[in-house]
């Protein structure tokens, strides 16, 4: 049995981790809780609580409407600028607004309009359901005979990259995919797919929700047309925090916002009755920004910028590899399947394990072991590594718990239960 399989080894790894200090910037009110779900809802940064209490007491409580001119109005741009350096975009190419789903809608409509008369929208079966629903709803709303081509993944783990490339043709308007897919954590070769799409005149729209803050992204270097992404996962922006939207400067003047509201209007306070969009990325704003949800994103992003995205990626890969090595040694013989890519090049920052008793195991982890994973039907136990605060010891203890649950069959207790939101 290899050397790494013991608690002291896990503790040594934590002691030698150059990023270990970042954990203390987050709240851990229950020191015994092992949180393996930072890929779904990131932890609360201590600085964000201070930001919020200042926002409530001083900015809202005392300054009231004056605060719009004291840092509120430009918050969508300011936080967008910070996010831009995490995703390799220019500061003027990113804005924070609305949810990922709504931003997808805006950019899908904008690009389909631009790409007329092309009719095909390409995606894969691994894409996030909301993304697929938005495409379906948009097709219905536009009523112009667009069609969705959903390329299946053979093993439901790896993205069907070659089949997608094969399906690209002169009638394809848009390719839209999750960069890192939500179930298996497969991460696409963004550069290869984008350049293949561009050869055929196809626009690309990447959903970076499960990538941003966990791995470096270079949108500008690869001429990515459009992207959206979530701020409440690895960016630790808080539940339901608004999402970001990126449009490459090269094409932004050719796209329009289908939800043309006053925040994207050129002279906001002219109250003109004719809509004239701003000439920059702020044209993709719609209504008044949700300041209370927006403000904490800034602190979450600051922490990542301080740690450095390349170093975070290095740690994330080391930790997912450690988890996969432990799976191979301890969990594979117990019937757990690896449902994430073995090749680190295609691996995001979470690892999915499948087991025929997956649902019961998930509930036993939560109820009996004080470990929070998440679960994606039918049998995916998703273990998120959030390199700012996940420790090797937590990973090791999670694997031991998974071993214990199967060895003692404690999952049988939960056979008839259903998990709630995890
Ligand atoms: C989490 C996630 C979303 C979330 O969208 P909301 O509009 O915030 O609900 C969208 N897309 C992907 C790929 C995600 O992982």
mmCIF file with all atom_site columns, N, CA and C in Angstrom, residues 305-375:
data_model
loop_
_atom_site.group_PDB
_atom_site.id
_atom_site.type_symbol
_atom_site.label_atom_id
_atom_site.label_alt_id
_atom_site.label_comp_id
_atom_site.label_asym_id
_atom_site.label_entity_id
_atom_site.label_seq_id
_atom_site.pdbx_PDB_ins_code
_atom_site.Cartn_x
_atom_site.Cartn_y
_atom_site.Cartn_z
_atom_site.occupancy
_atom_site.B_iso_or_equiv
_atom_site.pdbx_formal_charge
_atom_site.auth_seq_id
_atom_site.auth_comp_id
_atom_site.auth_asym_id
_atom_site.auth_atom_id
_atom_site.pdbx_PDB_model_num
ATOM 1   N N  . UNK A 1 305 ? -7.560  36.812 -6.238  1.00 0.00 ? 305 UNK A N  1
ATOM 2   C CA . UNK A 1 305 ? -6.501  37.575 -6.908  1.00 0.00 ? 305 UNK A CA 1
ATOM 3   C C  . UNK A 1 305 ? -5.238  37.585 -6.060  1.00 0.00 ? 305 UNK A C  1
ATOM 4   N N  . UNK A 1 306 ? -5.426  37.671 -4.754  1.00 0.00 ? 306 UNK A N  1
ATOM 5   C CA . UNK A 1 306 ? -4.280  37.697 -3.860  1.00 0.00 ? 306 UNK A CA 1
ATOM 6   C C  . UNK A 1 306 ? -3.543  36.352 -3.858  1.00 0.00 ? 306 UNK A C  1
ATOM 7   N N  . UNK A 1 307 ? -4.297  35.269 -3.841  1.00 0.00 ? 307 UNK A N  1
ATOM 8   C CA . UNK A 1 307 ? -3.671  33.939 -3.811  1.00 0.00 ? 307 UNK A CA 1
ATOM 9   C C  . UNK A 1 307 ? -3.012  33.622 -5.158  1.00 0.00 ? 307 UNK A C  1
ATOM 10  N N  . UNK A 1 308 ? -3.612  34.081 -6.235  1.00 0.00 ? 308 UNK A N  1
ATOM 11  C CA . UNK A 1 308 ? -3.069  33.812 -7.578  1.00 0.00 ? 308 UNK A CA 1
ATOM 12  C C  . UNK A 1 308 ? -3.738  32.582 -8.175  1.00 0.00 ? 308 UNK A C  1
ATOM 13  N N  . UNK A 1 309 ? -4.350  32.772 -9.342  1.00 0.00 ? 309 UNK A N  1
ATOM 14  C CA . UNK A 1 309 ? -5.151  31.691 -9.928  1.00 0.00 ? 309 UNK A CA 1
ATOM 15  C C  . UNK A 1 309 ? -4.275  30.512 -10.362 1.00 0.00 ? 309 UNK A C  1
ATOM 16  N N  . UNK A 1 310 ? -3.019  30.783 -10.776 1.00 0.00 ? 310 UNK A N  1
ATOM 17  C CA . UNK A 1 310 ? -2.158  29.661 -11.185 1.00 0.00 ? 310 UNK A CA 1
ATOM 18  C C  . UNK A 1 310 ? -1.794  28.783 -9.990  1.00 0.00 ? 310 UNK A C  1
ATOM 19  N N  . UNK A 1 311 ? -1.553  29.437 -8.855  1.00 0.00 ? 311 UNK A N  1
ATOM 20  C CA . UNK A 1 311 ? -1.215  28.657 -7.655  1.00 0.00 ? 311 UNK A CA 1
ATOM 21  C C  . UNK A 1 311 ? -2.430  27.873 -7.176  1.00 0.00 ? 311 UNK A C  1
ATOM 22  N N  . UNK A 1 312 ? -3.610  28.489 -7.304  1.00 0.00 ? 312 UNK A N  1
ATOM 23  C CA . UNK A 1 312 ? -4.827  27.787 -6.894  1.00 0.00 ? 312 UNK A CA 1
ATOM 24  C C  . UNK A 1 312 ? -5.060  26.558 -7.776  1.00 0.00 ? 312 UNK A C  1
ATOM 25  N N  . UNK A 1 313 ? -4.804  26.719 -9.057  1.00 0.00 ? 313 UNK A N  1
ATOM 26  C CA . UNK A 1 313 ? -4.966  25.587 -9.980  1.00 0.00 ? 313 UNK A CA 1
ATOM 27  C C  . UNK A 1 313 ? -4.002  24.458 -9.613  1.00 0.00 ? 313 UNK A C  1
ATOM 28  N N  . UNK A 1 314 ? -2.777  24.850 -9.293  1.00 0.00 ? 314 UNK A N  1
ATOM 29  C CA . UNK A 1 314 ? -1.778  23.841 -8.923  1.00 0.00 ? 314 UNK A CA 1
ATOM 30  C C  . UNK A 1 314 ? -2.245  23.050 -7.706  1.00 0.00 ? 314 UNK A C  1
ATOM 31  N N  . UNK A 1 315 ? -2.759  23.774 -6.708  1.00 0.00 ? 315 UNK A N  1
ATOM 32  C CA . UNK A 1 315 ? -3.219  23.090 -5.500  1.00 0.00 ? 315 UNK A CA 1
ATOM 33  C C  . UNK A 1 315 ? -4.458  22.246 -5.788  1.00 0.00 ? 315 UNK A C  1
ATOM 34  N N  . UNK A 1 316 ? -5.372  22.793 -6.568  1.00 0.00 ? 316 UNK A N  1
ATOM 35  C CA . UNK A 1 316 ? -6.586  22.054 -6.891  1.00 0.00 ? 316 UNK A CA 1
ATOM 36  C C  . UNK A 1 316 ? -6.252  20.735 -7.582  1.00 0.00 ? 316 UNK A C  1
ATOM 37  N N  . UNK A 1 317 ? -5.301  20.787 -8.517  1.00 0.00 ? 317 UNK A N  1
ATOM 38  C CA . UNK A 1 317 ? -4.926  19.551 -9.221  1.00 0.00 ? 317 UNK A CA 1
ATOM 39  C C  . UNK A 1 317 ? -4.256  18.559 -8.276  1.00 0.00 ? 317 UNK A C  1
ATOM 40  N N  . UNK A 1 318 ? -3.419  19.078 -7.381  1.00 0.00 ? 318 UNK A N  1
ATOM 41  C CA . UNK A 1 318 ? -2.765  18.185 -6.419  1.00 0.00 ? 318 UNK A CA 1
ATOM 42  C C  . UNK A 1 318 ? -3.824  17.531 -5.527  1.00 0.00 ? 318 UNK A C  1
ATOM 43  N N  . UNK A 1 319 ? -4.838  18.305 -5.150  1.00 0.00 ? 319 UNK A N  1
ATOM 44  C CA . UNK A 1 319 ? -5.854  17.762 -4.236  1.00 0.00 ? 319 UNK A CA 1
ATOM 45  C C  . UNK A 1 319 ? -6.801  16.794 -4.942  1.00 0.00 ? 319 UNK A C  1
ATOM 46  N N  . UNK A 1 320 ? -7.205  17.112 -6.169  1.00 0.00 ? 320 UNK A N  1
ATOM 47  C CA . UNK A 1 320 ? -8.078  16.161 -6.867  1.00 0.00 ? 320 UNK A CA 1
ATOM 48  C C  . UNK A 1 320 ? -7.307  14.875 -7.180  1.00 0.00 ? 320 UNK A C  1
ATOM 49  N N  . UNK A 1 321 ? -6.001  15.016 -7.466  1.00 0.00 ? 321 UNK A N  1
ATOM 50  C CA . UNK A 1 321 ? -5.198  13.817 -7.720  1.00 0.00 ? 321 UNK A CA 1
ATOM 51  C C  . UNK A 1 321 ? -5.081  12.972 -6.449  1.00 0.00 ? 321 UNK A C  1
ATOM 52  N N  . UNK A 1 322 ? -4.867  13.647 -5.336  1.00 0.00 ? 322 UNK A N  1
ATOM 53  C CA . UNK A 1 322 ? -4.795  12.950 -4.040  1.00 0.00 ? 322 UNK A CA 1
ATOM 54  C C  . UNK A 1 322 ? -6.094  12.189 -3.791  1.00 0.00 ? 322 UNK A C  1
ATOM 55  N N  . UNK A 1 323 ? -7.217  12.848 -4.049  1.00 0.00 ? 323 UNK A N  1
ATOM 56  C CA . UNK A 1 323 ? -8.521  12.208 -3.860  1.00 0.00 ? 323 UNK A CA 1
ATOM 57  C C  . UNK A 1 323 ? -8.681  11.003 -4.799  1.00 0.00 ? 323 UNK A C  1
ATOM 58  N N  . UNK A 1 324 ? -8.250  11.159 -6.037  1.00 0.00 ? 324 UNK A N  1
ATOM 59  C CA . UNK A 1 324 ? -8.383  10.056 -7.000  1.00 0.00 ? 324 UNK A CA 1
ATOM 60  C C  . UNK A 1 324 ? -7.454  8.896  -6.610  1.00 0.00 ? 324 UNK A C  1
ATOM 61  N N  . UNK A 1 325 ? -6.258  9.210  -6.128  1.00 0.00 ? 325 UNK A N  1
ATOM 62  C CA . UNK A 1 325 ? -5.351  8.146  -5.672  1.00 0.00 ? 325 UNK A CA 1
ATOM 63  C C  . UNK A 1 325 ? -5.956  7.385  -4.493  1.00 0.00 ? 325 UNK A C  1
ATOM 64  N N  . UNK A 1 326 ? -6.567  8.126  -3.578  1.00 0.00 ? 326 UNK A N  1
ATOM 65  C CA . UNK A 1 326 ? -7.212  7.466  -2.428  1.00 0.00 ? 326 UNK A CA 1
ATOM 66  C C  . UNK A 1 326 ? -8.402  6.624  -2.891  1.00 0.00 ? 326 UNK A C  1
ATOM 67  N N  . UNK A 1 327 ? -9.139  7.151  -3.866  1.00 0.00 ? 327 UNK A N  1
ATOM 68  C CA . UNK A 1 327 ? -10.257 6.368  -4.425  1.00 0.00 ? 327 UNK A CA 1
ATOM 69  C C  . UNK A 1 327 ? -9.749  5.031  -4.947  1.00 0.00 ? 327 UNK A C  1
ATOM 70  N N  . UNK A 1 328 ? -8.672  5.107  -5.706  1.00 0.00 ? 328 UNK A N  1
ATOM 71  C CA . UNK A 1 328 ? -8.134  3.898  -6.341  1.00 0.00 ? 328 UNK A CA 1
ATOM 72  C C  . UNK A 1 328 ? -7.742  2.864  -5.291  1.00 0.00 ? 328 UNK A C  1
ATOM 73  N N  . UNK A 1 329 ? -7.140  3.370  -4.238  1.00 0.00 ? 329 UNK A N  1
ATOM 74  C CA . UNK A 1 329 ? -6.597  2.479  -3.222  1.00 0.00 ? 329 UNK A CA 1
ATOM 75  C C  . UNK A 1 329 ? -7.677  1.956  -2.278  1.00 0.00 ? 329 UNK A C  1
ATOM 76  N N  . UNK A 1 330 ? -8.592  2.830  -1.863  1.00 0.00 ? 330 UNK A N  1
ATOM 77  C CA . UNK A 1 330 ? -9.515  2.471  -0.786  1.00 0.00 ? 330 UNK A CA 1
ATOM 78  C C  . UNK A 1 330 ? -10.942 2.250  -1.277  1.00 0.00 ? 330 UNK A C  1
ATOM 79  N N  . UNK A 1 331 ? -11.395 3.072  -2.213  1.00 0.00 ? 331 UNK A N  1
ATOM 80  C CA . UNK A 1 331 ? -12.827 3.062  -2.539  1.00 0.00 ? 331 UNK A CA 1
ATOM 81  C C  . UNK A 1 331 ? -13.184 2.214  -3.759  1.00 0.00 ? 331 UNK A C  1
ATOM 82  N N  . UNK A 1 332 ? -12.279 2.114  -4.696  1.00 0.00 ? 332 UNK A N  1
ATOM 83  C CA . UNK A 1 332 ? -12.565 1.348  -5.911  1.00 0.00 ? 332 UNK A CA 1
ATOM 84  C C  . UNK A 1 332 ? -12.942 -0.098 -5.564  1.00 0.00 ? 332 UNK A C  1
ATOM 85  N N  . UNK A 1 333 ? -12.186 -0.744 -4.664  1.00 0.00 ? 333 UNK A N  1
ATOM 86  C CA . UNK A 1 333 ? -12.548 -2.127 -4.335  1.00 0.00 ? 333 UNK A CA 1
ATOM 87  C C  . UNK A 1 333 ? -13.935 -2.241 -3.673  1.00 0.00 ? 333 UNK A C  1
ATOM 88  N N  . UNK A 1 334 ? -14.494 -1.127 -3.210  1.00 0.00 ? 334 UNK A N  1
ATOM 89  C CA . UNK A 1 334 ? -15.802 -1.178 -2.539  1.00 0.00 ? 334 UNK A CA 1
ATOM 90  C C  . UNK A 1 334 ? -16.954 -0.841 -3.488  1.00 0.00 ? 334 UNK A C  1
ATOM 91  N N  . UNK A 1 335 ? -16.674 -0.730 -4.765  1.00 0.00 ? 335 UNK A N  1
ATOM 92  C CA . UNK A 1 335 ? -17.759 -0.499 -5.725  1.00 0.00 ? 335 UNK A CA 1
ATOM 93  C C  . UNK A 1 335 ? -17.962 0.952  -6.125  1.00 0.00 ? 335 UNK A C  1
ATOM 94  N N  . UNK A 1 336 ? -17.087 1.854  -5.702  1.00 0.00 ? 336 UNK A N  1
ATOM 95  C CA . UNK A 1 336 ? -17.182 3.248  -6.154  1.00 0.00 ? 336 UNK A CA 1
ATOM 96  C C  . UNK A 1 336 ? -16.536 3.376  -7.530  1.00 0.00 ? 336 UNK A C  1
ATOM 97  N N  . UNK A 1 337 ? -17.238 4.062  -8.436  1.00 0.00 ? 337 UNK A N  1
ATOM 98  C CA . UNK A 1 337 ? -16.663 4.309  -9.761  1.00 0.00 ? 337 UNK A CA 1
ATOM 99  C C  . UNK A 1 337 ? -16.210 5.752  -9.848  1.00 0.00 ? 337 UNK A C  1
ATOM 100 N N  . UNK A 1 338 ? -15.110 5.953  -10.536 1.00 0.00 ? 338 UNK A N  1
ATOM 101 C CA . UNK A 1 338 ? -14.671 7.324  -10.794 1.00 0.00 ? 338 UNK A CA 1
ATOM 102 C C  . UNK A 1 338 ? -15.488 7.861  -11.964 1.00 0.00 ? 338 UNK A C  1
ATOM 103 N N  . UNK A 1 339 ? -16.198 8.963  -11.751 1.00 0.00 ? 339 UNK A N  1
ATOM 104 C CA . UNK A 1 339 ? -17.018 9.545  -12.822 1.00 0.00 ? 339 UNK A CA 1
ATOM 105 C C  . UNK A 1 339 ? -16.486 10.917 -13.230 1.00 0.00 ? 339 UNK A C  1
ATOM 106 N N  . UNK A 1 340 ? -15.186 11.069 -13.075 1.00 0.00 ? 340 UNK A N  1
ATOM 107 C CA . UNK A 1 340 ? -14.489 12.285 -13.501 1.00 0.00 ? 340 UNK A CA 1
ATOM 108 C C  . UNK A 1 340 ? -13.278 11.865 -14.328 1.00 0.00 ? 340 UNK A C  1
ATOM 109 N N  . UNK A 1 341 ? -12.740 12.798 -15.132 1.00 0.00 ? 341 UNK A N  1
ATOM 110 C CA . UNK A 1 341 ? -11.597 12.419 -15.973 1.00 0.00 ? 341 UNK A CA 1
ATOM 111 C C  . UNK A 1 341 ? -10.347 12.084 -15.154 1.00 0.00 ? 341 UNK A C  1
ATOM 112 N N  . UNK A 1 342 ? -9.662  11.024 -15.569 1.00 0.00 ? 342 UNK A N  1
ATOM 113 C CA . UNK A 1 342 ? -8.384  10.686 -14.933 1.00 0.00 ? 342 UNK A CA 1
ATOM 114 C C  . UNK A 1 342 ? -7.297  11.663 -15.375 1.00 0.00 ? 342 UNK A C  1
ATOM 115 N N  . UNK A 1 343 ? -7.381  12.091 -16.627 1.00 0.00 ? 343 UNK A N  1
ATOM 116 C CA . UNK A 1 343 ? -6.371  12.991 -17.184 1.00 0.00 ? 343 UNK A CA 1
ATOM 117 C C  . UNK A 1 343 ? -6.546  14.396 -16.586 1.00 0.00 ? 343 UNK A C  1
ATOM 118 N N  . UNK A 1 344 ? -5.530  14.871 -15.847 1.00 0.00 ? 344 UNK A N  1
ATOM 119 C CA . UNK A 1 344 ? -5.678  16.162 -15.155 1.00 0.00 ? 344 UNK A CA 1
ATOM 120 C C  . UNK A 1 344 ? -5.917  17.345 -16.087 1.00 0.00 ? 344 UNK A C  1
ATOM 121 N N  . UNK A 1 345 ? -5.501  17.230 -17.331 1.00 0.00 ? 345 UNK A N  1
ATOM 122 C CA . UNK A 1 345 ? -5.699  18.324 -18.286 1.00 0.00 ? 345 UNK A CA 1
ATOM 123 C C  . UNK A 1 345 ? -7.190  18.615 -18.456 1.00 0.00 ? 345 UNK A C  1
ATOM 124 N N  . UNK A 1 346 ? -8.008  17.574 -18.340 1.00 0.00 ? 346 UNK A N  1
ATOM 125 C CA . UNK A 1 346 ? -9.447  17.721 -18.560 1.00 0.00 ? 346 UNK A CA 1
ATOM 126 C C  . UNK A 1 346 ? -10.222 17.724 -17.250 1.00 0.00 ? 346 UNK A C  1
ATOM 127 N N  . UNK A 1 347 ? -9.553  18.015 -16.154 1.00 0.00 ? 347 UNK A N  1
ATOM 128 C CA . UNK A 1 347 ? -10.226 17.935 -14.860 1.00 0.00 ? 347 UNK A CA 1
ATOM 129 C C  . UNK A 1 347 ? -10.447 19.311 -14.259 1.00 0.00 ? 347 UNK A C  1
ATOM 130 N N  . UNK A 1 348 ? -11.691 19.575 -13.844 1.00 0.00 ? 348 UNK A N  1
ATOM 131 C CA . UNK A 1 348 ? -11.983 20.806 -13.125 1.00 0.00 ? 348 UNK A CA 1
ATOM 132 C C  . UNK A 1 348 ? -11.572 20.650 -11.677 1.00 0.00 ? 348 UNK A C  1
ATOM 133 N N  . UNK A 1 349 ? -12.375 21.181 -10.756 1.00 0.00 ? 349 UNK A N  1
ATOM 134 C CA . UNK A 1 349 ? -11.954 21.127 -9.359  1.00 0.00 ? 349 UNK A CA 1
ATOM 135 C C  . UNK A 1 349 ? -12.903 20.309 -8.492  1.00 0.00 ? 349 UNK A C  1
ATOM 136 N N  . UNK A 1 350 ? -13.738 19.497 -9.127  1.00 0.00 ? 350 UNK A N  1
ATOM 137 C CA . UNK A 1 350 ? -14.512 18.563 -8.313  1.00 0.00 ? 350 UNK A CA 1
ATOM 138 C C  . UNK A 1 350 ? -14.385 17.158 -8.890  1.00 0.00 ? 350 UNK A C  1
ATOM 139 N N  . UNK A 1 351 ? -14.597 16.189 -8.027  1.00 0.00 ? 351 UNK A N  1
ATOM 140 C CA . UNK A 1 351 ? -14.469 14.794 -8.434  1.00 0.00 ? 351 UNK A CA 1
ATOM 141 C C  . UNK A 1 351 ? -15.790 14.105 -8.117  1.00 0.00 ? 351 UNK A C  1
ATOM 142 N N  . UNK A 1 352 ? -16.340 13.417 -9.115  1.00 0.00 ? 352 UNK A N  1
ATOM 143 C CA . UNK A 1 352 ? -17.598 12.695 -8.904  1.00 0.00 ? 352 UNK A CA 1
ATOM 144 C C  . UNK A 1 352 ? -17.316 11.211 -8.744  1.00 0.00 ? 352 UNK A C  1
ATOM 145 N N  . UNK A 1 353 ? -17.941 10.644 -7.729  1.00 0.00 ? 353 UNK A N  1
ATOM 146 C CA . UNK A 1 353 ? -17.852 9.200  -7.543  1.00 0.00 ? 353 UNK A CA 1
ATOM 147 C C  . UNK A 1 353 ? -19.255 8.626  -7.680  1.00 0.00 ? 353 UNK A C  1
ATOM 148 N N  . UNK A 1 354 ? -19.355 7.541  -8.413  1.00 0.00 ? 354 UNK A N  1
ATOM 149 C CA . UNK A 1 354 ? -20.653 6.893  -8.557  1.00 0.00 ? 354 UNK A CA 1
ATOM 150 C C  . UNK A 1 354 ? -20.677 5.630  -7.715  1.00 0.00 ? 354 UNK A C  1
ATOM 151 N N  . UNK A 1 355 ? -21.856 5.305  -7.218  1.00 0.00 ? 355 UNK A N  1
ATOM 152 C CA . UNK A 1 355 ? -22.023 4.054  -6.485  1.00 0.00 ? 355 UNK A CA 1
ATOM 153 C C  . UNK A 1 355 ? -23.495 3.689  -6.580  1.00 0.00 ? 355 UNK A C  1
ATOM 154 N N  . UNK A 1 356 ? -23.805 2.404  -6.767  1.00 0.00 ? 356 UNK A N  1
ATOM 155 C CA . UNK A 1 356 ? -25.217 2.033  -6.873  1.00 0.00 ? 356 UNK A CA 1
ATOM 156 C C  . UNK A 1 356 ? -26.039 2.508  -5.670  1.00 0.00 ? 356 UNK A C  1
ATOM 157 N N  . UNK A 1 357 ? -25.412 2.651  -4.535  1.00 0.00 ? 357 UNK A N  1
ATOM 158 C CA . UNK A 1 357 ? -26.122 3.125  -3.340  1.00 0.00 ? 357 UNK A CA 1
ATOM 159 C C  . UNK A 1 357 ? -25.846 4.610  -3.098  1.00 0.00 ? 357 UNK A C  1
ATOM 160 N N  . UNK A 1 358 ? -25.533 5.341  -4.158  1.00 0.00 ? 358 UNK A N  1
ATOM 161 C CA . UNK A 1 358 ? -25.060 6.720  -4.053  1.00 0.00 ? 358 UNK A CA 1
ATOM 162 C C  . UNK A 1 358 ? -25.909 7.625  -3.172  1.00 0.00 ? 358 UNK A C  1
ATOM 163 N N  . UNK A 1 359 ? -27.213 7.562  -3.361  1.00 0.00 ? 359 UNK A N  1
ATOM 164 C CA . UNK A 1 359 ? -28.093 8.466  -2.613  1.00 0.00 ? 359 UNK A CA 1
ATOM 165 C C  . UNK A 1 359 ? -28.021 8.200  -1.104  1.00 0.00 ? 359 UNK A C  1
ATOM 166 N N  . UNK A 1 360 ? -28.077 6.920  -0.712  1.00 0.00 ? 360 UNK A N  1
ATOM 167 C CA . UNK A 1 360 ? -28.000 6.566  0.708   1.00 0.00 ? 360 UNK A CA 1
ATOM 168 C C  . UNK A 1 360 ? -26.636 6.937  1.287   1.00 0.00 ? 360 UNK A C  1
ATOM 169 N N  . UNK A 1 361 ? -25.595 6.760  0.480   1.00 0.00 ? 361 UNK A N  1
ATOM 170 C CA . UNK A 1 361 ? -24.236 7.094  0.938   1.00 0.00 ? 361 UNK A CA 1
ATOM 171 C C  . UNK A 1 361 ? -24.131 8.600  1.176   1.00 0.00 ? 361 UNK A C  1
ATOM 172 N N  . UNK A 1 362 ? -24.705 9.353  0.261   1.00 0.00 ? 362 UNK A N  1
ATOM 173 C CA . UNK A 1 362 ? -24.696 10.817 0.381   1.00 0.00 ? 362 UNK A CA 1
ATOM 174 C C  . UNK A 1 362 ? -25.374 11.239 1.693   1.00 0.00 ? 362 UNK A C  1
ATOM 175 N N  . UNK A 1 363 ? -26.527 10.636 1.971   1.00 0.00 ? 363 UNK A N  1
ATOM 176 C CA . UNK A 1 363 ? -27.255 11.014 3.197   1.00 0.00 ? 363 UNK A CA 1
ATOM 177 C C  . UNK A 1 363 ? -26.512 10.552 4.448   1.00 0.00 ? 363 UNK A C  1
ATOM 178 N N  . UNK A 1 364 ? -25.848 9.407  4.369   1.00 0.00 ? 364 UNK A N  1
ATOM 179 C CA . UNK A 1 364 ? -25.072 8.939  5.523   1.00 0.00 ? 364 UNK A CA 1
ATOM 180 C C  . UNK A 1 364 ? -23.877 9.867  5.772   1.00 0.00 ? 364 UNK A C  1
ATOM 181 N N  . UNK A 1 365 ? -23.259 10.367 4.700   1.00 0.00 ? 365 UNK A N  1
ATOM 182 C CA . UNK A 1 365 ? -22.142 11.312 4.864   1.00 0.00 ? 365 UNK A CA 1
ATOM 183 C C  . UNK A 1 365 ? -22.614 12.538 5.641   1.00 0.00 ? 365 UNK A C  1
ATOM 184 N N  . UNK A 1 366 ? -23.791 13.047 5.226   1.00 0.00 ? 366 UNK A N  1
ATOM 185 C CA . UNK A 1 366 ? -24.293 14.272 5.837   1.00 0.00 ? 366 UNK A CA 1
ATOM 186 C C  . UNK A 1 366 ? -24.734 14.017 7.292   1.00 0.00 ? 366 UNK A C  1
ATOM 187 N N  . UNK A 1 367 ? -25.542 12.990 7.484   1.00 0.00 ? 367 UNK A N  1
ATOM 188 C CA . UNK A 1 367 ? -26.178 12.793 8.792   1.00 0.00 ? 367 UNK A CA 1
ATOM 189 C C  . UNK A 1 367 ? -25.282 12.117 9.818   1.00 0.00 ? 367 UNK A C  1
ATOM 190 N N  . UNK A 1 368 ? -24.457 11.184 9.381   1.00 0.00 ? 368 UNK A N  1
ATOM 191 C CA . UNK A 1 368 ? -23.673 10.405 10.351  1.00 0.00 ? 368 UNK A CA 1
ATOM 192 C C  . UNK A 1 368 ? -22.232 10.876 10.458  1.00 0.00 ? 368 UNK A C  1
ATOM 193 N N  . UNK A 1 369 ? -21.744 11.552 9.418   1.00 0.00 ? 369 UNK A N  1
ATOM 194 C CA . UNK A 1 369 ? -20.308 11.894 9.419   1.00 0.00 ? 369 UNK A CA 1
ATOM 195 C C  . UNK A 1 369 ? -20.042 13.385 9.399   1.00 0.00 ? 369 UNK A C  1
ATOM 196 N N  . UNK A 1 370 ? -21.105 14.191 9.339   1.00 0.00 ? 370 UNK A N  1
ATOM 197 C CA . UNK A 1 370 ? -20.928 15.638 9.383   1.00 0.00 ? 370 UNK A CA 1
ATOM 198 C C  . UNK A 1 370 ? -20.059 16.122 8.223   1.00 0.00 ? 370 UNK A C  1
ATOM 199 N N  . UNK A 1 371 ? -20.301 15.517 7.074   1.00 0.00 ? 371 UNK A N  1
ATOM 200 C CA . UNK A 1 371 ? -19.570 15.896 5.860   1.00 0.00 ? 371 UNK A CA 1
ATOM 201 C C  . UNK A 1 371 ? -20.603 16.304 4.817   1.00 0.00 ? 371 UNK A C  1
ATOM 202 N N  . UNK A 1 372 ? -20.410 17.459 4.199   1.00 0.00 ? 372 UNK A N  1
ATOM 203 C CA . UNK A 1 372 ? -21.355 17.905 3.165   1.00 0.00 ? 372 UNK A CA 1
ATOM 204 C C  . UNK A 1 372 ? -20.743 17.763 1.777   1.00 0.00 ? 372 UNK A C  1
ATOM 205 N N  . UNK A 1 373 ? -21.231 16.774 1.038   1.00 0.00 ? 373 UNK A N  1
ATOM 206 C CA . UNK A 1 373 ? -20.852 16.655 -0.369  1.00 0.00 ? 373 UNK A CA 1
ATOM 207 C C  . UNK A 1 373 ? -22.005 17.256 -1.157  1.00 0.00 ? 373 UNK A C  1
ATOM 208 N N  . UNK A 1 374 ? -22.122 17.010 -2.442  1.00 0.00 ? 374 UNK A N  1
ATOM 209 C CA . UNK A 1 374 ? -23.442 17.166 -3.036  1.00 0.00 ? 374 UNK A CA 1
ATOM 210 C C  . UNK A 1 374 ? -23.731 16.001 -3.937  1.00 0.00 ? 374 UNK A C  1
ATOM 211 N N  . UNK A 1 375 ? -24.957 15.932 -4.342  1.00 0.00 ? 375 UNK A N  1
ATOM 212 C CA . UNK A 1 375 ? -25.437 14.745 -5.014  1.00 0.00 ? 375 UNK A CA 1
ATOM 213 C C  . UNK A 1 375 ? -26.116 15.149 -6.297  1.00 0.00 ? 375 UNK A C  1
#
